CSV table of N, CA, C and O in Angstrom, one decimal:
chain,number,residue,atom,x,y,z
A,1,MET,N,-3.5,70.1,-20.4
A,1,MET,CA,-2.9,70.8,-21.5
A,1,MET,C,-3.5,70.3,-22.9
A,1,MET,O,-3.9,71.1,-23.7
A,2,LYS,N,-3.6,69.0,-23.0
A,2,LYS,CA,-4.1,68.4,-24.2
A,2,LYS,C,-5.6,68.8,-24.4
A,2,LYS,O,-6.0,69.1,-25.5
A,3,ARG,N,-6.3,68.8,-23.3
A,3,ARG,CA,-7.7,69.1,-23.3
A,3,ARG,C,-7.9,70.6,-23.8
A,3,ARG,O,-8.8,70.9,-24.6
A,4,THR,N,-7.1,71.5,-23.3
A,4,THR,CA,-7.2,72.9,-23.7
A,4,THR,C,-6.9,73.1,-25.1
A,4,THR,O,-7.6,73.8,-25.8
A,5,LEU,N,-5.8,72.4,-25.6
A,5,LEU,CA,-5.5,72.5,-27.0
A,5,LEU,C,-6.6,72.0,-27.9
A,5,LEU,O,-6.9,72.6,-28.9
A,6,LEU,N,-7.1,70.8,-27.5
A,6,LEU,CA,-8.2,70.3,-28.3
A,6,LEU,C,-9.5,71.2,-28.3
A,6,LEU,O,-10.1,71.3,-29.3
A,7,SER,N,-9.7,71.8,-27.2
A,7,SER,CA,-10.9,72.7,-27.1
A,7,SER,C,-10.6,73.9,-28.0
A,7,SER,O,-11.6,74.4,-28.7
A,8,LEU,N,-9.4,74.5,-28.0
A,8,LEU,CA,-9.1,75.6,-28.9
A,8,LEU,C,-9.2,75.2,-30.3
A,8,LEU,O,-9.7,76.0,-31.2
A,9,LEU,N,-8.7,74.0,-30.7
A,9,LEU,CA,-8.8,73.6,-32.1
A,9,LEU,C,-10.2,73.4,-32.5
A,9,LEU,O,-10.6,73.8,-33.6
A,10,ALA,N,-11.1,72.8,-31.7
A,10,ALA,CA,-12.5,72.7,-32.0
A,10,ALA,C,-13.2,74.0,-32.1
A,10,ALA,O,-14.0,74.2,-33.0
A,11,LEU,N,-12.8,75.0,-31.3
A,11,LEU,CA,-13.4,76.3,-31.4
A,11,LEU,C,-13.0,77.0,-32.7
A,11,LEU,O,-13.8,77.6,-33.4
A,12,ALA,N,-11.7,76.9,-33.0
A,12,ALA,CA,-11.3,77.5,-34.3
A,12,ALA,C,-11.9,76.9,-35.5
A,12,ALA,O,-12.3,77.6,-36.4
A,13,THR,N,-12.1,75.6,-35.5
A,13,THR,CA,-12.8,74.9,-36.6
A,13,THR,C,-14.2,75.3,-36.7
A,13,THR,O,-14.7,75.6,-37.8
A,14,PHE,N,-14.9,75.4,-35.5
A,14,PHE,CA,-16.3,75.9,-35.5
A,14,PHE,C,-16.4,77.3,-36.1
A,14,PHE,O,-17.3,77.6,-36.9
A,15,GLN,N,-15.5,78.2,-35.6
A,15,GLN,CA,-15.6,79.6,-36.1
A,15,GLN,C,-15.3,79.7,-37.6
A,15,GLN,O,-16.0,80.5,-38.3
A,16,PHE,N,-14.4,78.9,-38.1
A,16,PHE,CA,-14.1,79.0,-39.5
A,16,PHE,C,-15.3,78.4,-40.3
A,16,PHE,O,-15.7,79.0,-41.3
A,17,THR,N,-15.9,77.3,-39.9
A,17,THR,CA,-17.1,76.8,-40.5
A,17,THR,C,-18.2,77.8,-40.5
A,17,THR,O,-18.9,78.0,-41.5
A,18,PHE,N,-18.4,78.5,-39.4
A,18,PHE,CA,-19.4,79.5,-39.3
A,18,PHE,C,-19.1,80.7,-40.3
A,18,PHE,O,-20.0,81.2,-41.0
A,19,ALA,N,-17.9,81.0,-40.4
A,19,ALA,CA,-17.5,82.1,-41.2
A,19,ALA,C,-17.7,81.8,-42.7
A,19,ALA,O,-18.2,82.6,-43.5
A,20,GLN,N,-17.4,80.5,-43.1
A,20,GLN,CA,-17.7,80.1,-44.5
A,20,GLN,C,-19.2,80.1,-44.7
A,20,GLN,O,-19.6,80.5,-45.8
A,21,THR,N,-20.0,79.7,-43.8
A,21,THR,CA,-21.5,79.7,-44.0
A,21,THR,C,-21.9,81.1,-44.2
A,21,THR,O,-22.8,81.4,-45.0
A,22,ASP,N,-21.4,82.0,-43.4
A,22,ASP,CA,-21.8,83.4,-43.5
A,22,ASP,C,-21.4,84.0,-44.8
A,22,ASP,O,-22.2,84.7,-45.5
A,23,VAL,N,-20.2,83.7,-45.3
A,23,VAL,CA,-19.8,84.2,-46.7
A,23,VAL,C,-20.6,83.5,-47.7
A,23,VAL,O,-21.1,84.2,-48.7
A,24,LYS,N,-20.9,82.2,-47.6
A,24,LYS,CA,-21.8,81.5,-48.6
A,24,LYS,C,-23.1,82.2,-48.7
A,24,LYS,O,-23.6,82.5,-49.7
A,25,ASP,N,-23.7,82.6,-47.5
A,25,ASP,CA,-25.0,83.2,-47.5
A,25,ASP,C,-25.0,84.6,-48.1
A,25,ASP,O,-25.9,85.0,-48.9
A,26,ARG,N,-23.9,85.4,-47.9
A,26,ARG,CA,-23.7,86.7,-48.5
A,26,ARG,C,-23.6,86.6,-50.0
A,26,ARG,O,-24.1,87.4,-50.8
A,27,VAL,N,-22.8,85.6,-50.5
A,27,VAL,CA,-22.6,85.4,-51.9
A,27,VAL,C,-24.0,85.0,-52.6
A,27,VAL,O,-24.3,85.5,-53.6
A,28,VAL,N,-24.7,84.1,-52.0
A,28,VAL,CA,-26.0,83.6,-52.5
A,28,VAL,C,-26.9,84.8,-52.6
A,28,VAL,O,-27.6,85.0,-53.6
A,29,ALA,N,-27.0,85.6,-51.5
A,29,ALA,CA,-27.9,86.8,-51.5
A,29,ALA,C,-27.5,87.8,-52.6
A,29,ALA,O,-28.3,88.3,-53.3
A,30,ALA,N,-26.2,88.0,-52.8
A,30,ALA,CA,-25.7,89.0,-53.8
A,30,ALA,C,-26.0,88.5,-55.2
A,30,ALA,O,-26.5,89.3,-56.0
A,31,ILE,N,-25.8,87.2,-55.5
A,31,ILE,CA,-26.1,86.7,-56.8
A,31,ILE,C,-27.6,86.7,-57.0
A,31,ILE,O,-28.1,87.1,-58.1
A,32,SER,N,-28.4,86.3,-56.0
A,32,SER,CA,-29.8,86.3,-56.2
A,32,SER,C,-30.5,87.6,-56.5
A,32,SER,O,-31.5,87.7,-57.2
A,33,SER,N,-29.8,88.7,-56.0
A,33,SER,CA,-30.4,90.0,-56.2
A,33,SER,C,-29.6,90.8,-57.3
A,33,SER,O,-30.0,91.9,-57.6
A,34,GLY,N,-28.5,90.2,-57.8
A,34,GLY,CA,-27.8,90.9,-58.8
A,34,GLY,C,-26.9,92.0,-58.2
A,34,GLY,O,-26.5,92.9,-59.0
A,35,ASN,N,-26.6,92.0,-57.0
A,35,ASN,CA,-25.8,93.0,-56.3
A,35,ASN,C,-24.3,92.8,-56.5
A,35,ASN,O,-23.7,92.1,-55.7
A,36,VAL,N,-23.8,93.3,-57.6
A,36,VAL,CA,-22.4,93.0,-57.9
A,36,VAL,C,-21.4,93.6,-56.9
A,36,VAL,O,-20.3,93.0,-56.7
A,37,ASN,N,-21.7,94.7,-56.4
A,37,ASN,CA,-20.8,95.4,-55.4
A,37,ASN,C,-20.7,94.5,-54.1
A,37,ASN,O,-19.6,94.3,-53.6
A,38,ALA,N,-21.8,94.0,-53.6
A,38,ALA,CA,-21.8,93.1,-52.5
A,38,ALA,C,-21.1,91.8,-52.8
A,38,ALA,O,-20.3,91.3,-51.9
A,39,LEU,N,-21.2,91.3,-54.0
A,39,LEU,CA,-20.6,90.1,-54.4
A,39,LEU,C,-19.1,90.3,-54.5
A,39,LEU,O,-18.3,89.5,-54.0
A,40,ALA,N,-18.6,91.4,-55.1
A,40,ALA,CA,-17.2,91.7,-55.2
A,40,ALA,C,-16.5,91.9,-53.9
A,40,ALA,O,-15.3,91.6,-53.8
A,41,GLU,N,-17.2,92.3,-52.8
A,41,GLU,CA,-16.6,92.4,-51.5
A,41,GLU,C,-16.2,91.0,-51.0
A,41,GLU,O,-15.3,91.0,-50.1
A,42,GLN,N,-16.7,90.0,-51.5
A,42,GLN,CA,-16.4,88.6,-51.1
A,42,GLN,C,-15.3,88.0,-51.9
A,42,GLN,O,-14.9,86.8,-51.6
A,43,PHE,N,-14.7,88.7,-52.9
A,43,PHE,CA,-13.7,88.1,-53.8
A,43,PHE,C,-12.3,88.3,-53.2
A,43,PHE,O,-12.0,89.3,-52.5
A,44,VAL,N,-11.4,87.3,-53.6
A,44,VAL,CA,-10.0,87.5,-53.4
A,44,VAL,C,-9.6,88.6,-54.4
A,44,VAL,O,-10.3,88.9,-55.3
A,45,PRO,N,-8.4,89.2,-54.2
A,45,PRO,CA,-8.0,90.3,-55.1
A,45,PRO,C,-8.0,90.0,-56.6
A,45,PRO,O,-8.3,90.8,-57.4
A,46,SER,N,-7.6,88.8,-57.0
A,46,SER,CA,-7.7,88.4,-58.4
A,46,SER,C,-8.5,87.1,-58.4
A,46,SER,O,-8.1,86.0,-58.1
A,47,VAL,N,-9.7,87.2,-58.9
A,47,VAL,CA,-10.7,86.1,-58.9
A,47,VAL,C,-10.7,85.4,-60.3
A,47,VAL,O,-10.6,86.0,-61.3
A,48,ASP,N,-10.8,84.1,-60.2
A,48,ASP,CA,-10.9,83.2,-61.4
A,48,ASP,C,-12.4,83.3,-61.8
A,48,ASP,O,-13.2,82.7,-61.1
A,49,LEU,N,-12.8,84.0,-62.8
A,49,LEU,CA,-14.2,84.2,-63.2
A,49,LEU,C,-14.5,83.6,-64.5
A,49,LEU,O,-13.8,83.9,-65.5
A,50,THR,N,-15.6,82.9,-64.6
A,50,THR,CA,-16.2,82.5,-65.9
A,50,THR,C,-17.6,83.0,-65.9
A,50,THR,O,-18.4,82.7,-65.0
A,51,VAL,N,-17.9,83.7,-67.0
A,51,VAL,CA,-19.2,84.2,-67.2
A,51,VAL,C,-19.5,83.8,-68.7
A,51,VAL,O,-19.0,84.4,-69.6
A,52,LEU,N,-20.3,82.8,-68.8
A,52,LEU,CA,-20.7,82.2,-70.1
A,52,LEU,C,-19.4,81.8,-70.9
A,52,LEU,O,-18.7,80.9,-70.4
A,53,SER,N,-19.0,82.4,-72.0
A,53,SER,CA,-17.8,82.0,-72.7
A,53,SER,C,-16.6,82.8,-72.3
A,53,SER,O,-15.5,82.5,-72.9
A,54,ASN,N,-16.6,83.7,-71.4
A,54,ASN,CA,-15.5,84.5,-71.0
A,54,ASN,C,-14.9,83.9,-69.7
A,54,ASN,O,-15.6,83.8,-68.7
A,55,SER,N,-13.6,83.6,-69.7
A,55,SER,CA,-13.0,83.0,-68.6
A,55,SER,C,-11.6,83.4,-68.4
A,55,SER,O,-10.8,83.3,-69.4
A,56,ASP,N,-11.2,83.9,-67.2
A,56,ASP,CA,-9.8,84.3,-67.0
A,56,ASP,C,-9.7,84.7,-65.5
A,56,ASP,O,-10.7,84.7,-64.8
A,57,HIS,N,-8.6,85.2,-65.1
A,57,HIS,CA,-8.4,85.8,-63.8
A,57,HIS,C,-8.6,87.3,-63.9
A,57,HIS,O,-8.0,87.9,-64.8
A,58,TYR,N,-9.4,87.9,-63.1
A,58,TYR,CA,-9.8,89.3,-63.2
A,58,TYR,C,-9.6,90.0,-61.9
A,58,TYR,O,-9.8,89.4,-60.8
A,59,SER,N,-9.3,91.2,-61.9
A,59,SER,CA,-9.3,92.1,-60.7
A,59,SER,C,-10.8,92.2,-60.3
A,59,SER,O,-11.7,91.9,-61.0
A,60,LYS,N,-10.9,92.7,-59.0
A,60,LYS,CA,-12.3,92.9,-58.5
A,60,LYS,C,-13.1,93.8,-59.4
A,60,LYS,O,-14.2,93.6,-59.7
A,61,ALA,N,-12.4,94.9,-59.9
A,61,ALA,CA,-13.1,95.9,-60.7
A,61,ALA,C,-13.5,95.3,-62.1
A,61,ALA,O,-14.6,95.5,-62.5
A,62,GLN,N,-12.6,94.5,-62.7
A,62,GLN,CA,-12.9,93.9,-64.0
A,62,GLN,C,-14.1,92.9,-63.8
A,62,GLN,O,-15.0,92.8,-64.6
A,63,ALA,N,-14.0,92.1,-62.7
A,63,ALA,CA,-15.0,91.1,-62.4
A,63,ALA,C,-16.4,91.8,-62.2
A,63,ALA,O,-17.4,91.3,-62.7
A,64,THR,N,-16.3,92.9,-61.5
A,64,THR,CA,-17.6,93.6,-61.2
A,64,THR,C,-18.2,94.1,-62.5
A,64,THR,O,-19.4,93.9,-62.7
A,65,GLY,N,-17.4,94.6,-63.4
A,65,GLY,CA,-18.0,95.0,-64.7
A,65,GLY,C,-18.6,93.9,-65.5
A,65,GLY,O,-19.7,94.0,-66.1
A,66,MET,N,-17.9,92.8,-65.6
A,66,MET,CA,-18.4,91.6,-66.3
A,66,MET,C,-19.7,91.1,-65.7
A,66,MET,O,-20.7,90.8,-66.4
A,67,LEU,N,-19.8,91.0,-64.4
A,67,LEU,CA,-21.0,90.5,-63.7
A,67,LEU,C,-22.1,91.5,-63.8
A,67,LEU,O,-23.3,91.1,-64.0
A,68,ARG,N,-21.8,92.8,-63.8
A,68,ARG,CA,-22.9,93.8,-64.0
A,68,ARG,C,-23.5,93.7,-65.4
A,68,ARG,O,-24.7,93.7,-65.5
A,69,LYS,N,-22.7,93.5,-66.4
A,69,LYS,CA,-23.2,93.3,-67.7
A,69,LYS,C,-24.1,92.0,-67.8
A,69,LYS,O,-25.2,92.0,-68.4
A,70,PHE,N,-23.6,90.9,-67.2
A,70,PHE,CA,-24.4,89.7,-67.2
A,70,PHE,C,-25.7,89.9,-66.5
A,70,PHE,O,-26.8,89.5,-67.0
A,71,PHE,N,-25.7,90.5,-65.3
A,71,PHE,CA,-27.0,90.7,-64.6
A,71,PHE,C,-27.9,91.8,-65.2
A,71,PHE,O,-29.1,91.7,-65.1
A,72,ASP,N,-27.4,92.7,-66.0
A,72,ASP,CA,-28.2,93.6,-66.8
A,72,ASP,C,-28.9,92.9,-67.9
A,72,ASP,O,-30.1,93.2,-68.2
A,73,GLU,N,-28.3,91.9,-68.4
A,73,GLU,CA,-28.9,91.1,-69.5
A,73,GLU,C,-29.7,89.9,-69.0
A,73,GLU,O,-30.6,89.4,-69.7
A,74,HIS,N,-29.5,89.5,-67.8
A,74,HIS,CA,-30.1,88.3,-67.2
A,74,HIS,C,-30.5,88.7,-65.8
A,74,HIS,O,-29.8,88.3,-64.8
A,75,GLU,N,-31.7,89.3,-65.6
A,75,GLU,CA,-32.1,89.7,-64.3
A,75,GLU,C,-32.3,88.5,-63.4
A,75,GLU,O,-33.1,87.7,-63.7
A,76,PRO,N,-31.6,88.4,-62.3
A,76,PRO,CA,-31.7,87.3,-61.4
A,76,PRO,C,-33.1,87.2,-60.7
A,76,PRO,O,-33.6,88.2,-60.3
A,77,GLN,N,-33.6,86.0,-60.6
A,77,GLN,CA,-34.8,85.8,-59.8
A,77,GLN,C,-34.6,84.9,-58.6
A,77,GLN,O,-35.2,85.2,-57.6
A,78,SER,N,-33.7,83.9,-58.7
A,78,SER,CA,-33.4,83.1,-57.5
A,78,SER,C,-32.2,82.3,-57.8
A,78,SER,O,-31.8,82.0,-58.9
A,79,LEU,N,-31.5,81.9,-56.7
A,79,LEU,CA,-30.4,81.0,-56.7
A,79,LEU,C,-30.6,79.9,-55.7
A,79,LEU,O,-30.8,80.3,-54.5
A,80,ARG,N,-30.6,78.7,-56.1
A,80,ARG,CA,-30.8,77.6,-55.2
A,80,ARG,C,-29.5,76.7,-55.2
A,80,ARG,O,-29.1,76.2,-56.2
A,81,ILE,N,-28.9,76.6,-54.1
A,81,ILE,CA,-27.7,75.8,-53.9
A,81,ILE,C,-28.2,74.3,-53.9
A,81,ILE,O,-29.0,73.9,-53.0
A,82,GLU,N,-27.6,73.5,-54.8
A,82,GLU,CA,-28.0,72.1,-54.8
A,82,GLU,C,-27.0,71.1,-54.3
A,82,GLU,O,-27.3,70.0,-54.0
A,83,HIS,N,-25.7,71.6,-54.3
A,83,HIS,CA,-24.7,70.7,-53.8
A,83,HIS,C,-23.6,71.5,-53.2
A,83,HIS,O,-23.3,72.6,-53.6
A,84,GLU,N,-23.0,71.0,-52.1
A,84,GLU,CA,-21.8,71.7,-51.5
A,84,GLU,C,-20.9,70.7,-50.9
A,84,GLU,O,-21.3,69.5,-50.6
A,85,GLY,N,-19.6,71.1,-50.8
A,85,GLY,CA,-18.6,70.2,-50.2
A,85,GLY,C,-17.4,70.9,-49.8
A,85,GLY,O,-17.3,72.2,-49.9
A,86,ALA,N,-16.4,70.2,-49.4
A,86,ALA,CA,-15.1,70.8,-49.0
A,86,ALA,C,-13.9,69.9,-49.5
A,86,ALA,O,-14.0,68.7,-49.5
A,87,SER,N,-12.8,70.6,-49.7
A,87,SER,CA,-11.6,69.9,-50.1
A,87,SER,C,-10.8,69.5,-48.9
A,87,SER,O,-11.2,69.9,-47.8
A,88,LYS,N,-9.8,68.7,-49.1
A,88,LYS,CA,-9.0,68.3,-48.0
A,88,LYS,C,-8.2,69.5,-47.3
A,88,LYS,O,-7.9,69.4,-46.2
A,89,MET,N,-8.1,70.6,-48.1
A,89,MET,CA,-7.4,71.8,-47.6
A,89,MET,C,-8.4,72.7,-46.8
A,89,MET,O,-7.9,73.7,-46.3
A,90,GLY,N,-9.6,72.3,-46.8
A,90,GLY,CA,-10.6,73.1,-46.0
A,90,GLY,C,-11.3,74.1,-46.8
A,90,GLY,O,-12.2,74.9,-46.3
A,91,ASP,N,-11.0,74.2,-48.1
A,91,ASP,CA,-11.8,75.1,-49.0
A,91,ASP,C,-13.1,74.5,-49.3
A,91,ASP,O,-13.3,73.3,-49.4
A,92,SER,N,-14.2,75.4,-49.5
A,92,SER,CA,-15.5,74.9,-49.8
A,92,SER,C,-15.9,75.2,-51.2
A,92,SER,O,-15.5,76.2,-51.8
A,93,TYR,N,-16.9,74.4,-51.7
A,93,TYR,CA,-17.4,74.7,-53.0
A,93,TYR,C,-19.0,74.6,-52.9
A,93,TYR,O,-19.5,73.8,-52.1
A,94,TYR,N,-19.6,75.3,-53.8
A,94,TYR,CA,-21.1,75.3,-53.8
A,94,TYR,C,-21.5,75.3,-55.3
A,94,TYR,O,-21.0,76.1,-56.1
A,95,ILE,N,-22.5,74.5,-55.6
A,95,ILE,CA,-23.1,74.4,-57.0
A,95,ILE,C,-24.6,74.6,-56.9
A,95,ILE,O,-25.2,74.0,-56.0
A,96,GLY,N,-25.1,75.5,-57.7
A,96,GLY,CA,-26.5,75.8,-57.7
A,96,GLY,C,-27.1,76.2,-59.1
A,96,GLY,O,-26.3,76.2,-60.1
A,97,GLN,N,-28.4,76.4,-59.1
A,97,GLN,CA,-29.0,76.9,-60.3
A,97,GLN,C,-29.5,78.3,-60.1
A,97,GLN,O,-30.3,78.6,-59.1
A,98,LEU,N,-29.1,79.2,-61.0
A,98,LEU,CA,-29.6,80.6,-61.0
A,98,LEU,C,-30.7,80.7,-62.0
A,98,LEU,O,-30.5,80.5,-63.2
A,99,VAL,N,-31.9,81.1,-61.6
A,99,VAL,CA,-33.0,81.3,-62.5
A,99,VAL,C,-33.0,82.8,-62.7
A,99,VAL,O,-33.0,83.6,-61.8
A,100,THR,N,-33.0,83.2,-64.1
A,100,THR,CA,-33.0,84.6,-64.5
A,100,THR,C,-34.2,84.9,-65.4
A,100,THR,O,-34.8,83.9,-65.8
A,101,SER,N,-34.3,86.1,-65.8
A,101,SER,CA,-35.3,86.5,-66.7
A,101,SER,C,-35.1,85.9,-68.1
A,101,SER,O,-36.0,85.8,-68.9
A,102,ASN,N,-33.9,85.5,-68.4
A,102,ASN,CA,-33.5,84.9,-69.7
A,102,ASN,C,-33.0,83.5,-69.6
A,102,ASN,O,-32.2,83.1,-70.5
A,103,GLY,N,-33.4,82.7,-68.7
A,103,GLY,CA,-33.0,81.3,-68.6
A,103,GLY,C,-32.4,80.9,-67.3
A,103,GLY,O,-32.3,81.8,-66.4
A,104,THR,N,-32.0,79.7,-67.2
A,104,THR,CA,-31.4,79.1,-66.0
A,104,THR,C,-29.9,78.8,-66.3
A,104,THR,O,-29.6,78.3,-67.3
A,105,PHE,N,-29.1,79.1,-65.3
A,105,PHE,CA,-27.6,78.9,-65.4
A,105,PHE,C,-27.1,78.1,-64.2
A,105,PHE,O,-27.7,78.2,-63.1
A,106,ARG,N,-26.0,77.4,-64.4
A,106,ARG,CA,-25.3,76.7,-63.4
A,106,ARG,C,-24.3,77.7,-62.8
A,106,ARG,O,-23.6,78.3,-63.5
A,107,VAL,N,-24.4,77.8,-61.5
A,107,VAL,CA,-23.4,78.7,-60.7
A,107,VAL,C,-22.6,77.8,-59.8
A,107,VAL,O,-23.1,77.0,-59.1
A,108,THR,N,-21.3,78.0,-59.9
A,108,THR,CA,-20.4,77.3,-59.0
A,108,THR,C,-19.4,78.3,-58.4
A,108,THR,O,-18.9,79.2,-59.1
A,109,PHE,N,-19.2,78.3,-57.1
A,109,PHE,CA,-18.2,79.1,-56.5
A,109,PHE,C,-17.4,78.4,-55.4
A,109,PHE,O,-17.9,77.5,-54.8
A,110,PHE,N,-16.2,78.8,-55.3
A,110,PHE,CA,-15.2,78.2,-54.4
A,110,PHE,C,-14.8,79.2,-53.4
A,110,PHE,O,-14.4,80.3,-53.8
A,111,LEU,N,-14.8,78.8,-52.1
A,111,LEU,CA,-14.3,79.7,-51.1
A,111,LEU,C,-12.9,79.2,-50.6
A,111,LEU,O,-12.7,78.1,-50.3
A,112,LYS,N,-12.0,80.2,-50.6
A,112,LYS,CA,-10.6,79.9,-50.1
A,112,LYS,C,-10.4,80.4,-48.7
A,112,LYS,O,-10.8,81.6,-48.4
A,113,ARG,N,-9.8,79.6,-47.9
A,113,ARG,CA,-9.5,80.0,-46.5
A,113,ARG,C,-8.5,81.1,-46.5
A,113,ARG,O,-7.5,81.1,-47.2
A,114,GLN,N,-8.8,82.2,-45.8
A,114,GLN,CA,-8.0,83.4,-45.7
A,114,GLN,C,-7.9,83.7,-44.2
A,114,GLN,O,-8.7,84.5,-43.7
A,115,GLY,N,-6.9,83.1,-43.5
A,115,GLY,CA,-6.8,83.3,-42.1
A,115,GLY,C,-8.1,82.7,-41.4
A,115,GLY,O,-8.3,81.5,-41.6
A,116,GLU,N,-8.8,83.5,-40.7
A,116,GLU,CA,-10.0,82.9,-40.0
A,116,GLU,C,-11.3,83.2,-40.8
A,116,GLU,O,-12.4,82.9,-40.3
A,117,SER,N,-11.2,83.7,-42.0
A,117,SER,CA,-12.3,83.9,-42.8
A,117,SER,C,-12.2,83.2,-44.2
A,117,SER,O,-11.2,82.4,-44.4
A,118,ALA,N,-13.1,83.4,-45.1
A,118,ALA,CA,-13.0,82.8,-46.4
A,118,ALA,C,-13.5,83.8,-47.4
A,118,ALA,O,-14.3,84.7,-47.1
A,119,LEU,N,-12.9,83.7,-48.6
A,119,LEU,CA,-13.3,84.6,-49.7
A,119,LEU,C,-13.5,83.8,-51.0
A,119,LEU,O,-12.9,82.7,-51.1
A,120,VAL,N,-14.2,84.3,-51.9
A,120,VAL,CA,-14.5,83.6,-53.2
A,120,VAL,C,-13.2,83.7,-54.1
A,120,VAL,O,-12.7,84.8,-54.4
A,121,LYS,N,-12.7,82.5,-54.4
A,121,LYS,CA,-11.5,82.5,-55.3
A,121,LYS,C,-11.9,82.2,-56.7
A,121,LYS,O,-11.1,82.4,-57.6
A,122,GLN,N,-13.0,81.5,-56.9
A,122,GLN,CA,-13.5,81.2,-58.2
A,122,GLN,C,-15.0,81.3,-58.3
A,122,GLN,O,-15.7,80.8,-57.4
A,123,LEU,N,-15.5,81.8,-59.4
A,123,LEU,CA,-17.0,81.9,-59.6
A,123,LEU,C,-17.2,81.6,-61.1
A,123,LEU,O,-16.5,82.1,-62.0
A,124,ARG,N,-18.1,80.7,-61.3
A,124,ARG,CA,-18.5,80.3,-62.7
A,124,ARG,C,-20.0,80.5,-62.9
A,124,ARG,O,-20.8,80.0,-62.0
A,125,ILE,N,-20.4,81.1,-63.9
A,125,ILE,CA,-21.8,81.2,-64.4
A,125,ILE,C,-21.8,80.6,-65.8
A,125,ILE,O,-21.3,81.2,-66.7
A,126,GLU,N,-22.4,79.4,-65.9
A,126,GLU,CA,-22.4,78.7,-67.1
A,126,GLU,C,-23.8,78.3,-67.6
A,126,GLU,O,-24.7,78.0,-66.8
A,127,THR,N,-23.9,78.2,-68.9
A,127,THR,CA,-25.1,77.7,-69.5
A,127,THR,C,-25.3,76.3,-69.2
A,127,THR,O,-24.3,75.5,-69.2
A,128,ILE,N,-26.5,75.9,-68.9
A,128,ILE,CA,-26.8,74.5,-68.6
A,128,ILE,C,-27.1,73.8,-69.9
A,128,ILE,O,-28.0,74.2,-70.6
A,129,SER,N,-26.3,72.7,-70.2
A,129,SER,CA,-26.5,72.0,-71.4
A,129,SER,C,-27.6,71.0,-71.3
A,129,SER,O,-27.9,70.5,-70.2
A,130,LYS,N,-28.4,70.9,-72.3
A,130,LYS,CA,-29.6,70.0,-72.3
A,130,LYS,C,-29.4,68.8,-73.1
A,130,LYS,O,-28.6,68.6,-74.0
């Protein structure tokens, strides 16, 4: 019985880790291409969003509008994840550099566990201070 329980726990952990990686890859691809609709599909219903100097909790529709404006002004060229980790609660975070037509920005996003999947609970696009 113990062996079966441990096997099921290991399988669930593996599936969740795989799901987070899949969501991370979709978020990176969406940001890299400026695809705000694909990005918004990965958001929790009310996302904590920071885009340059604007920061608040926004609905998916509001967040989509803000991100569309940002990507219209800063056409993405690439996003490279430089650091990633996980909290004790199992949530993951990713930090990277977004290269755009008008400069380089620091991007940070946090994935929150939602059942057996994960969604973006926070996204930050910030100017890199020199």
